[in-house]
């Protein structure tokens, strides 16, 4: 029996993972949130494929341990950048540092993410999941965009989630002042906002040689949510962890998105692991997408006109070189 379209994700999760063995020698690959779970497995897999890794993390100790682990696994070059993505100034500093030190960027994996069970505001006054999962990756991507266009072919991979199906995005209440905060919906809202901006950016990047896609990395056992209270942590450790898969599959999937030749021209799509899938209807509403794009530009301090010009100038003029 075939499941209805909105339940296809259950079937897709059981389909075999598509894989590749294409090497990434000479490619610069940025991964945010590589110190744990999905990002850590992606870093390990992509290091083995020979890419030069630039890992953006908030915990310097964990980052140094990861770098040592990667050195034992491969000869890949690994650079570390320190940044807390709940703080947009830190995102800006990380991007400036990268632009200063790396003349080319071929792969950007926006992976850092959180699931909050309570409403917490960031130093900038945003709801934390919305800030880390959406605003930070939105800003970071835009700050690196010119460099990626100049480095094309290049790929942007947004680590999104089937959790976008929980919905929760209300444009007039992004900080949850008017509603009671619900963790799954707060998480859903951040992932819907990110997905909606993926379709927008894919359109803007048409013919630029830079692709952008969103990926659900599987239901895997990681540390996500472990920042929450005792009850949630108990639920995660003793119940959830037993039904979740090994995050190695997420690492393999993200490597596939970074390297697979058959994806070189695929952009503006959502994948459940490596299977293309139709997202929930509320995440396909382009009118809301245009509004959340504008709101995100405003909240992150990016100027709409400038960003529009950046992309179109680079596309019209293939000889365009990014300023450092
Ligand atoms: N696990 C799943 O089943 C699942 C399903 C769907 C989607 N995802 C998505 O996969 C991505 C990775 O999550 P995960 O499951 O691997 O969780 P995780 O094990 O908790 O890893 C999250 C990573 O993000 C980093 N991070 C969190 N907040 C940050 C901040 N403010 N600034 C900078 N880095 C920050 C964490 O750093 P620390 O190590 O310092 O905590 C860690 O490296 C997220 O976007 C998540 O939404 C996961």
Coordinates of C-alpha atoms and ligand atoms in Angstrom, one line a residue:
X1 CA 0.0 0.0 0.0
X2 CA 1.4 3.4 -1.0
X3 CA 1.4 6.0 1.8
X4 CA -0.3 9.4 1.1
X5 CA 2.1 12.1 -0.1
X6 CA 2.4 13.8 3.3
X7 CA 3.5 10.5 4.9
X8 CA 6.0 9.5 2.2
X9 CA 8.8 10.6 4.6
X10 CA 8.2 7.4 6.6
X11 CA 8.8 5.2 3.5
X12 CA 11.7 7.4 2.3
X13 CA 13.6 6.9 5.6
X14 CA 13.8 3.2 4.9
X15 CA 15.2 3.5 1.4
X16 CA 18.8 2.7 0.8
X17 CA 21.3 5.5 1.1
X18 CA 22.8 6.8 -2.2
X19 CA 26.6 6.9 -2.0
X20 CA 29.6 8.2 -3.8
X21 CA 33.3 7.6 -3.7
X22 CA 34.3 10.8 -5.5
X23 CA 37.3 12.5 -3.8
X24 CA 37.3 16.1 -2.7
X25 CA 41.0 16.8 -2.8
X26 CA 41.6 20.6 -3.3
X27 CA 38.1 21.5 -2.2
X28 CA 37.6 23.8 0.8
X29 CA 34.6 22.6 2.9
X30 CA 33.1 24.5 5.8
X31 CA 31.0 22.7 8.4
X32 CA 29.3 24.5 11.3
X33 CA 28.7 22.5 14.5
X34 CA 31.2 19.8 13.9
X35 CA 31.9 18.9 17.5
X36 CA 29.0 16.5 17.9
X37 CA 26.5 14.2 16.1
X38 CA 25.8 14.8 12.5
X39 CA 28.4 17.4 11.9
X40 CA 31.1 15.3 13.5
X41 CA 30.3 12.3 11.3
X42 CA 30.3 14.6 8.3
X43 CA 33.7 16.0 9.2
X44 CA 35.1 12.5 9.6
X45 CA 33.7 11.3 6.3
X46 CA 34.7 14.4 4.3
X47 CA 38.2 14.4 5.8
X48 CA 38.6 10.9 4.5
X49 CA 37.7 12.2 1.0
X50 CA 40.6 14.6 1.2
X51 CA 38.8 18.0 1.5
X52 CA 40.4 20.9 3.4
X53 CA 38.1 21.3 6.3
X54 CA 37.2 24.5 8.1
X55 CA 35.2 23.7 11.2
X56 CA 33.2 26.4 12.9
X57 CA 32.4 25.4 16.6
X58 CA 31.5 27.1 19.8
X59 CA 33.5 24.8 22.2
X60 CA 37.2 25.2 21.7
X61 CA 38.1 22.1 23.8
X62 CA 35.8 19.8 21.9
X63 CA 37.0 21.3 18.6
X64 CA 40.7 20.6 19.5
X65 CA 39.8 17.0 20.4
X66 CA 38.0 16.6 17.0
X67 CA 40.9 18.0 15.1
X68 CA 43.2 15.4 16.8
X69 CA 40.7 12.7 15.9
X70 CA 40.6 13.8 12.3
X71 CA 44.4 13.9 12.1
X72 CA 44.5 10.3 13.2
X73 CA 42.0 9.4 10.5
X74 CA 43.3 11.2 7.4
X75 CA 45.9 13.6 6.0
X76 CA 43.2 16.2 5.4
X77 CA 44.0 19.8 6.4
X78 CA 41.8 21.0 9.2
X79 CA 41.3 24.6 10.4
X80 CA 39.2 25.6 13.4
X81 CA 37.1 28.7 13.8
X82 CA 35.5 29.6 17.1
X83 CA 32.0 31.1 17.1
X84 CA 28.8 30.9 19.1
X85 CA 26.0 30.9 16.5
X86 CA 23.4 32.2 19.0
X87 CA 25.2 35.6 18.7
X88 CA 25.1 37.2 15.3
X89 CA 28.2 39.3 15.9
X90 CA 30.1 36.0 16.4
X91 CA 28.6 34.7 13.0
X92 CA 29.9 37.9 11.4
X93 CA 33.4 37.5 13.0
X94 CA 33.6 33.9 11.9
X95 CA 32.7 34.8 8.3
X96 CA 35.2 37.7 8.2
X97 CA 37.9 35.4 9.5
X98 CA 37.1 32.8 6.8
X99 CA 37.0 35.4 4.1
X100 CA 40.4 36.7 5.2
X101 CA 42.1 33.3 5.3
X102 CA 40.4 31.3 2.5
X103 CA 40.5 32.5 -1.1
X104 CA 38.1 29.8 -2.2
X105 CA 35.1 28.1 -0.6
X106 CA 33.6 25.1 -2.4
X107 CA 31.3 23.5 0.1
X108 CA 29.3 25.0 3.0
X109 CA 27.5 22.7 5.3
X110 CA 25.2 24.7 7.7
X111 CA 24.7 22.1 10.4
X112 CA 24.9 23.8 13.8
X113 CA 21.5 23.4 15.4
X114 CA 19.5 23.2 18.7
X115 CA 16.2 22.0 20.0
X116 CA 14.9 24.0 22.9
X117 CA 12.0 22.8 25.2
X118 CA 11.7 26.3 26.8
X119 CA 11.7 29.8 25.3
X120 CA 15.1 31.4 25.7
X121 CA 16.1 34.6 24.1
X122 CA 19.6 35.1 22.7
X123 CA 21.8 38.1 23.4
X124 CA 20.3 39.7 20.3
X125 CA 16.8 39.1 21.6
X126 CA 15.7 36.3 19.3
X127 CA 14.2 32.9 20.2
X128 CA 17.2 30.6 20.4
X129 CA 16.2 27.9 18.0
X130 CA 15.2 30.5 15.4
X131 CA 18.4 32.3 15.9
X132 CA 20.8 29.4 15.8
X133 CA 19.0 27.2 13.2
X134 CA 17.8 29.8 10.8
X135 CA 19.2 33.4 11.3
X136 CA 22.8 32.4 11.9
X137 CA 22.9 30.1 8.9
X138 CA 21.1 32.7 6.8
X139 CA 23.6 35.4 7.7
X140 CA 26.7 33.1 7.5
X141 CA 25.7 31.9 4.0
X142 CA 25.1 35.5 2.7
X143 CA 28.4 36.7 4.1
X144 CA 30.3 33.9 2.3
X145 CA 28.2 34.0 -0.9
X146 CA 30.4 36.2 -3.1
X147 CA 33.4 34.0 -2.3
X148 CA 31.5 30.9 -3.1
X149 CA 30.2 32.3 -6.4
X150 CA 33.8 33.2 -7.3
X151 CA 34.9 29.6 -6.4
X152 CA 32.1 27.9 -8.4
X153 CA 31.2 25.2 -8.8
X154 CA 30.2 25.3 -5.2
X155 CA 27.5 23.7 -3.0
X156 CA 25.6 24.9 0.0
X157 CA 24.0 22.2 2.1
X158 CA 21.4 23.2 4.8
X159 CA 21.0 20.6 7.4
X160 CA 17.3 20.9 7.9
X161 CA 14.8 18.4 9.4
X162 CA 11.6 16.5 8.9
X163 CA 10.7 18.5 12.1
X164 CA 9.7 21.3 9.6
X165 CA 6.5 19.4 9.5
X166 CA 5.6 20.5 13.0
X167 CA 5.1 24.0 11.6
X168 CA 5.1 26.8 14.2
X169 CA 6.3 29.7 12.0
X170 CA 4.3 32.9 12.7
X171 CA 5.7 35.9 11.1
X172 CA 4.1 38.3 13.6
X173 CA 5.4 36.3 16.6
X174 CA 8.9 35.1 15.8
X175 CA 9.9 35.6 19.5
X176 CA 6.9 33.6 20.9
X177 CA 5.6 36.5 23.0
X178 CA 2.0 36.0 22.0
X179 CA 1.9 32.2 22.3
X180 CA 3.0 29.6 24.8
X181 CA 6.4 28.2 23.6
X182 CA 6.3 24.6 22.5
X183 CA 9.7 23.0 21.8
X184 CA 8.7 21.0 18.7
X185 CA 7.0 23.9 17.1
X186 CA 9.8 26.3 18.0
X187 CA 12.2 23.8 16.3
X188 CA 9.7 23.4 13.4
X189 CA 9.4 27.2 12.9
X190 CA 13.2 27.6 12.6
X191 CA 13.4 24.8 10.0
X192 CA 10.4 26.1 8.0
X193 CA 12.1 29.5 7.9
X194 CA 15.3 28.0 6.7
X195 CA 13.5 25.9 4.0
X196 CA 11.6 28.8 2.7
X197 CA 14.8 30.8 2.2
X198 CA 16.4 27.8 0.5
X199 CA 13.9 28.1 -2.4
X200 CA 14.5 31.9 -2.5
X201 CA 18.3 31.6 -2.6
X202 CA 18.2 28.8 -5.1
X203 CA 16.3 31.1 -7.5
X204 CA 18.8 33.9 -6.9
X205 CA 21.7 31.6 -7.5
X206 CA 20.4 30.2 -10.8
X207 CA 23.3 30.0 -13.3
X208 CA 25.8 31.1 -10.7
X209 CA 27.4 27.7 -10.4
X210 CA 26.5 27.6 -6.7
X211 CA 23.7 25.2 -5.7
X212 CA 21.8 25.1 -2.4
X213 CA 19.8 22.1 -1.1
X214 CA 18.2 21.1 2.2
X215 CA 18.7 17.7 3.8
X216 CA 17.1 15.9 6.7
X217 CA 20.0 13.9 8.1
X218 CA 18.0 10.9 9.4
X219 CA 16.6 10.2 12.9
X220 CA 20.0 9.7 14.5
X221 CA 21.4 9.4 18.1
X222 CA 23.2 12.6 18.8
X223 CA 23.4 15.2 21.6
X224 CA 20.5 17.3 20.2
X225 CA 18.2 18.4 23.0
X226 CA 20.7 17.5 25.7
X227 CA 20.9 21.2 26.7
X228 CA 17.3 20.9 28.1
X229 CA 16.0 19.8 31.5
X230 CA 16.3 16.5 33.3
X231 CA 13.0 15.0 32.0
X232 CA 13.9 15.6 28.4
X233 CA 17.4 14.3 28.8
X234 CA 16.1 11.2 30.5
X235 CA 13.6 10.7 27.6
X236 CA 16.4 11.2 25.1
X237 CA 18.9 8.9 26.8
X238 CA 16.7 6.0 27.9
X239 CA 13.9 6.0 25.4
X240 CA 14.7 7.9 22.2
X241 CA 18.3 6.8 21.8
X242 CA 17.2 3.1 21.4
X243 CA 15.2 3.8 18.3
X244 CA 17.5 6.2 16.7
X245 CA 20.1 5.3 14.0
X246 CA 23.9 5.7 14.0
X247 CA 24.8 9.3 12.8
X248 CA 27.4 7.7 10.5
X249 CA 24.5 7.6 7.9
X250 CA 24.1 11.3 8.2
X251 CA 27.9 11.8 7.7
X252 CA 27.7 9.5 4.6
X253 CA 24.7 11.4 3.3
X254 CA 26.3 14.9 3.8
X255 CA 29.4 13.6 2.0
X256 CA 27.2 12.5 -0.9
X257 CA 25.7 16.0 -1.1
X258 CA 29.2 17.5 -1.0
X259 CA 30.7 15.2 -3.7
X260 CA 28.2 13.3 -5.9
X261 CA 28.6 14.4 -9.5
X262 CA 24.9 13.7 -10.3
X263 CA 24.0 16.6 -7.9
X264 CA 26.2 19.2 -9.6
X265 CA 23.2 21.0 -11.1
X266 CA 20.5 20.1 -8.6
X267 CA 19.4 23.1 -6.5
X268 CA 16.4 24.2 -4.4
X269 CA 15.4 20.7 -3.3
X270 CA 14.6 19.0 -0.1
X271 CA 16.0 15.5 0.7
X272 CA 15.2 12.9 3.3
X273 CA 18.7 11.6 3.7
X274 CA 19.6 11.1 0.0
X275 CA 16.0 10.7 -1.3
X276 CA 14.4 13.8 -2.8
X277 CA 11.1 14.5 -1.0
X278 CA 8.2 17.0 -1.1
X279 CA 8.3 19.1 2.1
X280 CA 5.1 20.0 4.0
X281 CA 2.8 22.4 2.1
X282 CA 3.4 25.3 4.7
X283 CA 7.2 25.1 3.8
X284 CA 6.4 25.6 0.1
X285 CA 4.5 28.8 0.4
X286 CA 6.6 31.2 -1.7
X287 CA 4.7 34.3 -0.6
X288 CA 5.7 33.5 3.0
X289 CA 9.1 32.7 1.8
X290 CA 9.6 36.2 0.3
X291 CA 8.4 37.7 3.6
X292 CA 10.7 35.6 5.8
X293 CA 13.6 36.4 3.4
X294 CA 13.0 40.2 3.9
X295 CA 12.5 39.8 7.6
X296 CA 15.7 37.7 7.9
X297 CA 17.7 40.3 6.0
X298 CA 16.4 42.9 8.3
X299 CA 17.0 41.0 11.5
X300 CA 20.5 40.0 10.5
X301 CA 21.4 43.5 9.3
X302 CA 21.8 42.5 5.7
X303 CA 20.6 45.0 3.1
X304 CA 18.3 43.5 0.6
X305 CA 19.5 45.7 -2.3
X306 CA 23.1 44.9 -1.7
X307 CA 22.6 41.2 -1.5
X308 CA 20.4 41.2 -4.7
X309 CA 23.1 43.1 -6.5
X310 CA 25.9 40.8 -5.3
X311 CA 24.2 37.7 -6.7
X312 CA 23.1 39.2 -10.0
X313 CA 26.4 41.0 -10.7
X314 CA 28.3 37.7 -10.2
X315 CA 25.9 35.8 -12.4
X316 CA 26.0 38.4 -15.2
X317 CA 29.8 38.6 -15.0
X318 CA 31.5 35.3 -14.7
X319 CA 34.9 37.0 -14.2
X320 CA 33.6 38.6 -11.0
X321 CA 36.1 38.3 -8.1
X322 CA 35.1 38.5 -4.5
X323 CA 36.6 41.3 -2.4
X324 CA 38.6 40.0 0.5
Ligands
LIG1 N1 19.7 14.1 15.4 C1 18.7 14.0 14.6 O1 18.0 13.0 14.5 C2 18.4 15.2 13.7 C3 17.2 15.1 12.9 C4 16.9 16.1 12.0 C5 17.8 17.2 11.9 N2 18.9 17.3 12.7 C6 19.7 18.5 12.5 O2 21.1 18.1 12.5 C7 21.9 19.2 12.9 C8 23.0 18.7 13.9 O3 22.3 18.2 15.0 P1 22.8 16.9 15.8 O4 21.6 16.1 15.9 O5 24.0 16.4 15.3 O6 22.9 17.6 17.3 P2 24.2 17.7 18.3 O7 24.8 16.4 18.5 O8 23.7 18.5 19.5 O9 25.2 18.7 17.4 C9 24.8 20.0 17.2 C10 26.1 20.8 16.8 O10 25.7 22.2 16.7 C11 26.5 22.9 17.6 N3 25.9 24.0 18.2 C12 24.7 24.1 18.9 N4 24.4 25.3 19.3 C13 25.4 26.1 18.8 C14 25.7 27.5 18.8 N5 25.0 28.3 19.5 N6 26.8 27.9 18.2 C15 27.6 27.1 17.5 N7 27.4 25.8 17.5 C16 26.3 25.3 18.1 C17 26.9 21.9 18.7 O11 28.0 22.3 19.5 P3 28.4 21.7 20.9 O12 29.1 20.4 20.6 O13 29.3 22.7 21.5 O14 27.1 21.4 21.7 C18 27.2 20.7 17.9 O15 28.4 20.7 17.3 C19 20.9 20.2 13.5 O16 20.7 21.3 12.6 C20 19.7 19.4 13.7 O17 18.5 20.2 13.7 C21 19.2 16.3 13.6

